[in-house]
Coordinates of C-alpha atoms in Angstrom, one line a residue:
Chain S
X206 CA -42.2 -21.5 23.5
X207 CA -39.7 -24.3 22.9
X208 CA -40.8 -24.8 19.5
X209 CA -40.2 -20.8 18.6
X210 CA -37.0 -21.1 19.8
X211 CA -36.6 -24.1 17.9
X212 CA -37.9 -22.7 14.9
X213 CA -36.1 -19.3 15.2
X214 CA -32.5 -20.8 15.8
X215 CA -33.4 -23.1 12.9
X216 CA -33.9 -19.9 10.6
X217 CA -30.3 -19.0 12.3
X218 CA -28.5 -21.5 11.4
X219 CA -30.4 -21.4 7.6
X220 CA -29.2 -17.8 7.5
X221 CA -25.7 -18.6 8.6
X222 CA -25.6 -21.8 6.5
X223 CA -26.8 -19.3 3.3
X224 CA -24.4 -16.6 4.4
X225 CA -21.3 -18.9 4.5
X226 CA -22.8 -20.0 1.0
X227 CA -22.4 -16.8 -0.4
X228 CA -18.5 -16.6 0.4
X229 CA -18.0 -20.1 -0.7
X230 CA -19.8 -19.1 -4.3
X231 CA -17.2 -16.2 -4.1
X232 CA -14.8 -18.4 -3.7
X233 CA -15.6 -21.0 -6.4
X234 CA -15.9 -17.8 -8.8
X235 CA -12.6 -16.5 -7.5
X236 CA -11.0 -19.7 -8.6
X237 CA -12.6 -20.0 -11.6
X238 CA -11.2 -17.2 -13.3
X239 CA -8.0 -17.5 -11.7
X240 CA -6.8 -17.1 -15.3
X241 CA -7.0 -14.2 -17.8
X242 CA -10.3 -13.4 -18.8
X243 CA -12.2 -10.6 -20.7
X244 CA -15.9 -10.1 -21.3
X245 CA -18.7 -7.7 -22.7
X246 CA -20.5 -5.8 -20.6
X247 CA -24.0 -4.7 -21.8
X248 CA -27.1 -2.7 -19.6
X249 CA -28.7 0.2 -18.8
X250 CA -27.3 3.0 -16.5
X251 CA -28.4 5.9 -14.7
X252 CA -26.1 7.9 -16.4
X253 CA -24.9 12.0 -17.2
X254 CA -27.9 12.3 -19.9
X255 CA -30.6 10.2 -17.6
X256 CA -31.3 6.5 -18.5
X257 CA -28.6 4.9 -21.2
X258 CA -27.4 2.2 -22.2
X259 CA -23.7 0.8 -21.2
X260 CA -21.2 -0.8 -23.0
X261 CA -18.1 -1.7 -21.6
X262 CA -15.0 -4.3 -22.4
X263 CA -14.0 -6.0 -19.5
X264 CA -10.2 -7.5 -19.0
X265 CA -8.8 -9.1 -16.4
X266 CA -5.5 -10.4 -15.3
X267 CA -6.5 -11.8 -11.9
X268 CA -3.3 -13.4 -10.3
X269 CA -1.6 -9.5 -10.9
X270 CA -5.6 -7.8 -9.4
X271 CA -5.3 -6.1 -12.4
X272 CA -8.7 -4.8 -14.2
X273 CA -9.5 -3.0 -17.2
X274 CA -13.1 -1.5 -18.3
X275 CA -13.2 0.5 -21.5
X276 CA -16.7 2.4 -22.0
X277 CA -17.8 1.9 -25.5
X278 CA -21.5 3.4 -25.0
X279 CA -23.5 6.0 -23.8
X280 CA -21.6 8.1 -26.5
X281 CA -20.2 10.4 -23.5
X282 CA -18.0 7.6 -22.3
X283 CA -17.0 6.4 -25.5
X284 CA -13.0 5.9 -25.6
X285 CA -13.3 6.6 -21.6
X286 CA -11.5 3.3 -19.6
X287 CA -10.5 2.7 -16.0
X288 CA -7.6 0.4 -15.2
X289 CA -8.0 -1.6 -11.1
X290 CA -4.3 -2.2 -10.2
X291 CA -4.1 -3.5 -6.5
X292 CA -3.7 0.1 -5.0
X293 CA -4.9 2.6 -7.8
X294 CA -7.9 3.1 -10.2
X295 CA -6.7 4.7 -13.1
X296 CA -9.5 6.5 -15.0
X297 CA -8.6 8.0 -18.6
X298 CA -10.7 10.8 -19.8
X299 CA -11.1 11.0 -23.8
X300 CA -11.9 14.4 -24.1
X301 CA -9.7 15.9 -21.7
X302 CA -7.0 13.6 -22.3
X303 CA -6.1 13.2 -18.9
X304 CA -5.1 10.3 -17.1
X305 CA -6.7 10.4 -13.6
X306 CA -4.7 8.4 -10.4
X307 CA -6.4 7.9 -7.5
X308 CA -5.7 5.5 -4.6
X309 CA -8.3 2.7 -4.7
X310 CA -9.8 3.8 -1.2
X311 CA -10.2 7.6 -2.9
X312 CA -12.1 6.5 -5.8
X313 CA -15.4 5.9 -5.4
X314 CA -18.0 6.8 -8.4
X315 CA -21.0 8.5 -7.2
X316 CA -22.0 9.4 -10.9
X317 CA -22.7 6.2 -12.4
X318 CA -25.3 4.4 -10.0
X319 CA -22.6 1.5 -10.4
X320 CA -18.7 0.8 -9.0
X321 CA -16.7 -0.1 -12.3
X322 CA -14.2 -1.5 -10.5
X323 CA -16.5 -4.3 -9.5
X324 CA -17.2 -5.7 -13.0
X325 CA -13.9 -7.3 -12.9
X326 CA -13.0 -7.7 -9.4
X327 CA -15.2 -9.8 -7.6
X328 CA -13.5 -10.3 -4.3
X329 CA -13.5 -6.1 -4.2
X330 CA -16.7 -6.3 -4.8
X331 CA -18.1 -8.5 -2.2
X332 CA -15.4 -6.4 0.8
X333 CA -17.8 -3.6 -0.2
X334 CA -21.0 -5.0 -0.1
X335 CA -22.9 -7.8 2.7
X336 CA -23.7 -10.4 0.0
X337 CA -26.0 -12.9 1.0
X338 CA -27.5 -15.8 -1.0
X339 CA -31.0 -15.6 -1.7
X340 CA -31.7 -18.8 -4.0
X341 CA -31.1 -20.2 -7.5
X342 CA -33.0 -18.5 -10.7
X343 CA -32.6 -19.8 -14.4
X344 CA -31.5 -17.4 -16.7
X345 CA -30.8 -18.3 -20.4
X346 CA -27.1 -19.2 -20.1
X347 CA -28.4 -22.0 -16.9
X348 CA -28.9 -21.8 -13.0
X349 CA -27.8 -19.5 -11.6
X350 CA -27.1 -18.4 -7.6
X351 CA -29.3 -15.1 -6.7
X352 CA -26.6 -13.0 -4.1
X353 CA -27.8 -9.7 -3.0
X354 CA -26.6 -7.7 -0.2
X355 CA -26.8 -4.1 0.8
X356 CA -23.6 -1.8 0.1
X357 CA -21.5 -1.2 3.3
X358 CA -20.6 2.7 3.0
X359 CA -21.7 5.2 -0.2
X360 CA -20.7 3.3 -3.1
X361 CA -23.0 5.2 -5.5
X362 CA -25.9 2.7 -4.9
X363 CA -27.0 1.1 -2.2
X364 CA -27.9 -2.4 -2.9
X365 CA -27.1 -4.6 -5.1
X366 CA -28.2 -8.5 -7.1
X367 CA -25.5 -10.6 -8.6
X368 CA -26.0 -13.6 -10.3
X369 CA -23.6 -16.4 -10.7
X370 CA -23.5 -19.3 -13.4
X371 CA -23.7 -22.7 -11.4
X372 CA -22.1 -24.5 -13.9
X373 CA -18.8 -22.2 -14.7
X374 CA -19.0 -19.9 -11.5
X375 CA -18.8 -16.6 -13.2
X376 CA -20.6 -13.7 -12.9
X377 CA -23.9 -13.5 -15.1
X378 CA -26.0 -10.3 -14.2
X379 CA -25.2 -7.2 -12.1
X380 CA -28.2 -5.3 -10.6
X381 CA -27.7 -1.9 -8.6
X382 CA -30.4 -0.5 -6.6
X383 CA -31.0 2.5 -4.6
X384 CA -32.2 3.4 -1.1
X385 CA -35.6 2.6 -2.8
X386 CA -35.2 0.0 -4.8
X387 CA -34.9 2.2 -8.0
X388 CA -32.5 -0.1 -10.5
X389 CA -29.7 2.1 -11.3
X390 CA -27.6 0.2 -13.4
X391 CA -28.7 -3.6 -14.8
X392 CA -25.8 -5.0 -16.5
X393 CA -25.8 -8.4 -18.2
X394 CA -22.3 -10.1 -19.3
X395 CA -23.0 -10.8 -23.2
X396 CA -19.6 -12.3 -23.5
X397 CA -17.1 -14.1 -21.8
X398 CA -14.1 -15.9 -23.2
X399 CA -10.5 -16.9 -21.0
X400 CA -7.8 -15.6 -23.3
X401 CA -4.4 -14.3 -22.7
X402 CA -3.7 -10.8 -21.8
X403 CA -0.3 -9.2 -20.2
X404 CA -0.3 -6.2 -17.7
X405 CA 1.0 -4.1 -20.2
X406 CA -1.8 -4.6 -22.3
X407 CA -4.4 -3.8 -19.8
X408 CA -2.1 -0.7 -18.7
X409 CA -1.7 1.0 -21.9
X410 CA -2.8 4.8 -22.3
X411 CA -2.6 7.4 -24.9
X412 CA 1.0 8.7 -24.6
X413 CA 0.2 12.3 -24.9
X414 CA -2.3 12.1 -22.0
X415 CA -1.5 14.7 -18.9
X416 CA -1.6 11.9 -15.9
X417 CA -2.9 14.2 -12.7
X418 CA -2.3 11.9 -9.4
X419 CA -4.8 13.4 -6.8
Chain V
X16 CA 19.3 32.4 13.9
X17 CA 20.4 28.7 14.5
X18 CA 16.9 28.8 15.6
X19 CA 15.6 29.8 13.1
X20 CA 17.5 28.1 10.5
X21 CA 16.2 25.1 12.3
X22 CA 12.4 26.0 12.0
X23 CA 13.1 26.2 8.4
X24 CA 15.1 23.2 7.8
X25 CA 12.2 21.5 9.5
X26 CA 9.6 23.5 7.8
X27 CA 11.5 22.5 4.0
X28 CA 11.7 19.0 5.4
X29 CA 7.9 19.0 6.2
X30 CA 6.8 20.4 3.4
X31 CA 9.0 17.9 0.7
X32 CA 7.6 15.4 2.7
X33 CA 3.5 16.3 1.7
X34 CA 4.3 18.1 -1.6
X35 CA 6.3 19.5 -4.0
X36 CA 9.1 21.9 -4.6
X37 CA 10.5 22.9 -8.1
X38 CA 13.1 25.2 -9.0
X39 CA 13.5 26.7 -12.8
X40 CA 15.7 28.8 -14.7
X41 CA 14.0 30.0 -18.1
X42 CA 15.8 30.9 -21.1
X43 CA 13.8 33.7 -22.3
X44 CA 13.9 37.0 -23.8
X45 CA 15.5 39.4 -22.7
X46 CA 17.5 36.6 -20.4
X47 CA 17.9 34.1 -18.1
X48 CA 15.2 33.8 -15.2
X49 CA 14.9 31.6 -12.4
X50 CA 11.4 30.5 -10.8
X51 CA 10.7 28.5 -8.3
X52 CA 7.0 27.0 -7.2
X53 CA 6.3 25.0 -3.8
X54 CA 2.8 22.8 -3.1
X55 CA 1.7 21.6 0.4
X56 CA -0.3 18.6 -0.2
X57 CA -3.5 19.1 2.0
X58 CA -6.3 16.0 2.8
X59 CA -7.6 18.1 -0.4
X60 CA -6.2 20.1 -2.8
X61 CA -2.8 21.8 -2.2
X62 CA -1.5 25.6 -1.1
X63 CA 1.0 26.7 -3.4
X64 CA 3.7 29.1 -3.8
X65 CA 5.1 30.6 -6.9
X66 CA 8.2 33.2 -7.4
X67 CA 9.1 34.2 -10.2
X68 CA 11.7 37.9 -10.3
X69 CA 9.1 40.7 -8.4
X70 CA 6.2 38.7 -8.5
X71 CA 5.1 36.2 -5.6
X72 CA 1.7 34.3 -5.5
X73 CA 0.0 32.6 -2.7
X74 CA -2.9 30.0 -4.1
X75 CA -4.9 26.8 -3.4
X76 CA -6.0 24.6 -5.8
X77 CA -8.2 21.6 -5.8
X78 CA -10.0 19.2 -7.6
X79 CA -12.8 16.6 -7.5
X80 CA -13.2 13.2 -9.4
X81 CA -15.8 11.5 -10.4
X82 CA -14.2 8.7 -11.7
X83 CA -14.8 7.6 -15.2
X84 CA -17.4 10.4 -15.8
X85 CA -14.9 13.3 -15.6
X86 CA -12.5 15.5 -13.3
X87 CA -12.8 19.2 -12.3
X88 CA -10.0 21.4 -10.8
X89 CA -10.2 24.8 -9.4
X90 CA -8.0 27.2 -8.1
X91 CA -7.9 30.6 -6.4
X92 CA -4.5 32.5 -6.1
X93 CA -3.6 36.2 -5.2
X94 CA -0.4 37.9 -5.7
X95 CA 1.6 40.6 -4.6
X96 CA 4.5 42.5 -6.7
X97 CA 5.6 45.1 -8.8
X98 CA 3.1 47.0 -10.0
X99 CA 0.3 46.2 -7.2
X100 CA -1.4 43.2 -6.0
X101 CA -3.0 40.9 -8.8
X102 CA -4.9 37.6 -8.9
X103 CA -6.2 34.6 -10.7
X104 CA -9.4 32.4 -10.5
X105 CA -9.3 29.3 -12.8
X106 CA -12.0 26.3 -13.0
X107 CA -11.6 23.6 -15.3
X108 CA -12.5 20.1 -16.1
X109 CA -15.2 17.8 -18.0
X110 CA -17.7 15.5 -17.1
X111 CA -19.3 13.2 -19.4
X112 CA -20.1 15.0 -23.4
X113 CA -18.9 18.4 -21.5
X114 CA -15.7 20.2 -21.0
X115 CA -15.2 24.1 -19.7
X116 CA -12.0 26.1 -18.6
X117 CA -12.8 29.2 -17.3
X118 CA -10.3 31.6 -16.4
X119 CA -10.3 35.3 -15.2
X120 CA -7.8 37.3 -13.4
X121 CA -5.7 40.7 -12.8
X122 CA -2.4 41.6 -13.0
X123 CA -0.9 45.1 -13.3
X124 CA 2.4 44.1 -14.9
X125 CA 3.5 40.6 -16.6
X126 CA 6.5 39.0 -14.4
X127 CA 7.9 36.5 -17.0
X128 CA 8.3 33.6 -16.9
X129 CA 5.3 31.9 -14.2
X130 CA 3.7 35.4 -15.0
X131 CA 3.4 36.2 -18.5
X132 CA -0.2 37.9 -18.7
X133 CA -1.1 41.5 -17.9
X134 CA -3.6 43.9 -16.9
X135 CA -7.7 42.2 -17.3
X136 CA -7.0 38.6 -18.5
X137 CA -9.3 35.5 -19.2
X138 CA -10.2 32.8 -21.2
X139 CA -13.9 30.7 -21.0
X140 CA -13.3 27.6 -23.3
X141 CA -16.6 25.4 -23.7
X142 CA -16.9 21.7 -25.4
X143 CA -19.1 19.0 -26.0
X144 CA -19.8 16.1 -27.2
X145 CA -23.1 15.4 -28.9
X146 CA -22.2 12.3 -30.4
X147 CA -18.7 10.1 -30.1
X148 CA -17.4 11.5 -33.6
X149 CA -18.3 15.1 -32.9
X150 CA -17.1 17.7 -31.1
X151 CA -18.6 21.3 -31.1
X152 CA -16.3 24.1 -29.2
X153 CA -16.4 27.5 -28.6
X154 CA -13.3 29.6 -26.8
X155 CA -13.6 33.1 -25.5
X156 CA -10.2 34.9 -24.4
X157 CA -8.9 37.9 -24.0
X158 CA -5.3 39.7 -23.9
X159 CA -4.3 35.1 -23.0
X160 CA -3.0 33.2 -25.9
X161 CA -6.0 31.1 -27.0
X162 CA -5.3 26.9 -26.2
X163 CA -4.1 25.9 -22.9
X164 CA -2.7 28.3 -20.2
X165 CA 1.3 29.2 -20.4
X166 CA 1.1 29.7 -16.8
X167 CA 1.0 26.1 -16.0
X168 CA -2.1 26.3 -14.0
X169 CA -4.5 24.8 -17.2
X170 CA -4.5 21.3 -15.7
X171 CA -7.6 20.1 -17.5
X172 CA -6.6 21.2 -21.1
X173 CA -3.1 20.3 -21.9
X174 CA -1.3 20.5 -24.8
X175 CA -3.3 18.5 -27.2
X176 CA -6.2 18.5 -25.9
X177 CA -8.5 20.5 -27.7
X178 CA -9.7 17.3 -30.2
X179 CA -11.2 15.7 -32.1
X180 CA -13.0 12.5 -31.1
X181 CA -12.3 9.1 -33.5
X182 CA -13.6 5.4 -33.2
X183 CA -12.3 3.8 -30.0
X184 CA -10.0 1.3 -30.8
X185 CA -8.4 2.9 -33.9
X186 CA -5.6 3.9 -32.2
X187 CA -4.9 7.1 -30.1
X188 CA -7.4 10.4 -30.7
X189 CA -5.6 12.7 -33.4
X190 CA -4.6 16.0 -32.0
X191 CA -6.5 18.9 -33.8
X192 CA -3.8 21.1 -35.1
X193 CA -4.1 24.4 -32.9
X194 CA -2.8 28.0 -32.5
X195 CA 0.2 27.7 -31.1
X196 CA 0.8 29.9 -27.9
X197 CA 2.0 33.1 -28.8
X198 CA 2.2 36.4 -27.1
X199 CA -0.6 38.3 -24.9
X200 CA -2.7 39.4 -27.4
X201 CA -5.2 43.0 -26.4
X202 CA -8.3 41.8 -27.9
X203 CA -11.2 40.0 -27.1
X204 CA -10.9 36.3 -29.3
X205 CA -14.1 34.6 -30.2
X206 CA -13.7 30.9 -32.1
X207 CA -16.0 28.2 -32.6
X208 CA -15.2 25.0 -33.9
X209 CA -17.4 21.6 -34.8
X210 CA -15.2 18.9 -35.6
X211 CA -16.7 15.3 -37.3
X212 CA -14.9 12.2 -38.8
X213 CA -11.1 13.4 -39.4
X214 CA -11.9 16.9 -39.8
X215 CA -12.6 20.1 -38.2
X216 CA -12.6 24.0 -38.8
X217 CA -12.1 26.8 -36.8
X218 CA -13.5 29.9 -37.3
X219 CA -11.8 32.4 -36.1
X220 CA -13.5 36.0 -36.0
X221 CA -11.8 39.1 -37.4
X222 CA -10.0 40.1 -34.4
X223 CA -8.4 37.0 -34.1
X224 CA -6.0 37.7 -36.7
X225 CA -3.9 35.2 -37.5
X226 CA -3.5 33.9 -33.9
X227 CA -5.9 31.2 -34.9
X228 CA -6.1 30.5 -38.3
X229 CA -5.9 26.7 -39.3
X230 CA -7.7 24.8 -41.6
X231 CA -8.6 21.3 -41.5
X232 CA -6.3 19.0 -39.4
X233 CA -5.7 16.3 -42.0

C-alpha cells in the first residue's frame, strides 16, 4: 500500500514537474521571439472544399501583441488576412472587400478546424488550451519538445500537438485534432526569419474596403 | 409631460449609449429631404429605425462571422407609410470561393431618399471563385438598380465590390468598372460575368439596356 502511494505521488509530482515544464517552454519561446518575426506557414486543413492545403504568411510584432496571417492557399482564402491586435481580430475578406472587427473574445473560427490567431501568438494560444509536455521527438530542423493539451471551450478543434525547437524555442509543427482524434489542420513552419516590421505594416488594408465592426 | 420628456431623454440617452443615431438632409430632386435612422445594439444584431418624409420602417438586422472564411448579414424590416404597409428581406455575405446578396421586398410608393424603390423589388446577386484569378457572377434584379443597394442596407457588397480577383501581393484588387446606380428600373435584369487575369465582360441581356453595358475594365 505504501509503495502505491509512493509510486502514485511520484507520477504526481512527474506530472506537475512536466506541467510546470510546459509553461517554462512557453516562456523560453515567449522570449525568444520577443523581437519581430515572420514566418511561412504550410499544411493541410479541413477546409470550405474538404481537405486543402494552407498557406499562410505569418508576422509578428510581439512587444505591441500585434499578429498578421495572410492566406495565400486553398485558392478561396487567397488575398484573405487576419490582423491579432491586443483586443481585436481583424479579418479582411477579398471578395467582399470587407474588413471584419470583432473583439478578440467574439472571434472564434469554427470553419477552419484551426485558431489563426494562434500561429502568431503563442501565449493566446496556450490561455486557450491545457498544454502539457509529453516528451522530446526529432524532427528535421532538431529536438524538439512534444506539448499537447486539450482545448479549454469550442475553439474549432478540440485538441491540439505543438512542437517546439529546443535549440531556438520557436514553434515547429501545429497539429489540431478533433473530439476523435481526426487531424484537422497539420501545419509545419517552412520558414522563419527575425526581421523588422512596424505596426503599420502589419495593419495595412485595402483603402476601399467597407470595415463592419460587429 | 416633464414626465415624459424625461422617459425620453433617458430612453435617447440609453439608446446612444448601445447604438447609433444619424440624422441626414439629402439634396435631391425635387428638394431638400431630411432622414434620420436610429440602431439599438442588441448582444446580436441590432433593431433599427429609419424615417425618411411618410415613410417609417421598423427592422433587425444581424450577422454571423466566421472569421477568415467569410461573414453573412441578414435583415428583416417592415414599414408603414403612404401608400400602405411595405417591407424588405435582405441576406448577404460570402464564405470562402462564394458570395450571394439576395434581396426581395414590397413597397407601394418610393419615399426618397432611405426609400427609393417601389412596388415588387429584388435583386439575387451570386459569385464565386473557382480559382484565385477568376471570378464567375451572375446578378438577377428587378425594378433595383443593379450593383450594390442605394438603400444603405447592402452591407456585404459595397461600392467596389463586385471584382475581379488579382495575385496577392500586387497591390490592392482592381475594382471592375460597374453600372453605376441609376434609377428604378421596371424590368427583370439578367447579367453574367466571368472575369480572369485583368479582364472581365459582362453580358448584359436585352432588357438590360444600357443600365449595364461595360466592356473590359482595363
Amino acid at each position: 500500500m505504501r509503495k502505491l502511494a509512493a509510486f502514485l505521488g511520484l507520477v504526481g509530482l512527474l506530472s506537475l514537474g512536466l506541467a510546470q515544464s510546459a509553461q517554462e517552454i512557453l516562456d523560453r519561446v515567449e522570449k525568444n521571439l520577443s523581437t519581430p518575426w515572420q514566418a511561412t506557414v504550410q499544411g493541410r486543413i479541413q477546409g470550405p472544399g474538404g481537405e486543402e492545403e494552407l498557406l499562410a504568411r505569418v508576422y509578428a510584432l510581439p512587444q505591441a501583441r500585434l499578429f498578421r496571417v495572410e492566406f495565400l492557399k486553398p485558392g478561396s482564402l487567397e488575398g484573405n488576412f487576419t490582423v491579432i491586435t491586443e483586443k481585436e481580430v481583424w479579418n479582411y475578406l477579398y471578395l467582399t472587400n470587407q474588413l471584419v472587427i470583432s473583439p478578440r473574445e467574439k472571434a472564434k473560427i469554427q470553419g477552419l478546424g484551426f485558431a489563426p490567431q494562434g500561429l502568431g501568438d503563442l501565449k493566446a494560444l496556450s490561455e486557450q488550451v491545457n498544454l502539457r509536455l509529453e516528451g522530446e521527438v526529432r524532427l528535421p530542423e532538431g529536438v524538439a519538445w512534444k506539448l499537447v493539451g486539450r482545448s479549454k471551450e469550442n475553439q474549432g478543434f478540440a485538441a491540439m500537438e505543438l512542437y517546439i525547437l529546443k535549440a531556438d524555442p520557436r514553434p515547429l509543427r501545429f497539429v489540431f485534432l478533433d473530439e476523435k482524434g481526426k487531424v484537422l489542420a497539420d501545419l509545419k513552419v517552412v520558414e522563419f526569419k527575425r526581421t523588422n516590421l512596424t505596426e503599420a505594416q502589419l495593419k495595412r488594408y485595402p483603402k476601399d474596403a467597407q470595415v463592419v465592426r460587429r | 409631460m416633464k414626465g415624459k420628456a424625461v422617459f425620453l431623454t433617458v430612453l435617447l440617452g440609453f439608446a446612444l449609449a448601445q447604438g447609433r443615431l444619424e440624422a441626414g438632409l439629402y439634396a435631391a430632386p425635387p428638394g431638400l429631404a431630411p432622414a434620420l435612422e436610429a440602431g439599438l445594439s442588441l448582444e446580436e444584431g441590432e433593431v433599427f429605425l429609419r424615417l425618411a418624409p411618410f415613410r417609417a420602417a421598423l427592422g433587425y438586422g444581424g450577422s454571423l462571422a466566421l472569421g477568415p472564411l467569410g461573414f453573412f448579414a441578414f435583415g428583416l424590416q417592415g414599414e408603414v407609410g403612404e401608400g400602405g404597409p411595405g417591407g424588405v428581406a435582405y441576406g448577404e455575405g460570402g464564405a470562402g470561393p462564394f458570395a450571394l446578396e439576395g434581396r426581395i421586398g414590397y413597397r407601394p410608393k418610393r419615399a426618397l431618399p432611405l426609400f427609393p424603390e417601389e412596388g415588387l423589388f429584388g435583386r439575387l446577386a451570386l459569385r464565386y471563385r473557382p480559382a484565385p484569378k477568376e471570378v464567375l457572377g451572375l446578378e438577377l434584379a428587378r425594378a433595383t438598380p443593379p450593383g450594390p443597394s442605394p438603400s444603405g442596407s447592402s452591407r456585404a457588397f459595397p461600392p467596389g465590390a463586385w471584382r475581379e480577383a488579382t495575385p496577392s501581393g500586387k497591390g490592392p484588387p482592381i475594382p471592375l468598372a460597374r453600372a453605376s446606380p441609376r434609377g428604378p428600373t421596371p424590368f427583370w435584369v439578367g447579367r453574367g460575368r466571368w472575369g480572369k487575369g485583368a479582364r472581365c465582360w459582362s453580358f448584359p441581356s436585352a432588357s438590360e439596356g444600357q443600365t449595364a453595358s461595360r466592356g473590359p475594365s482595363s
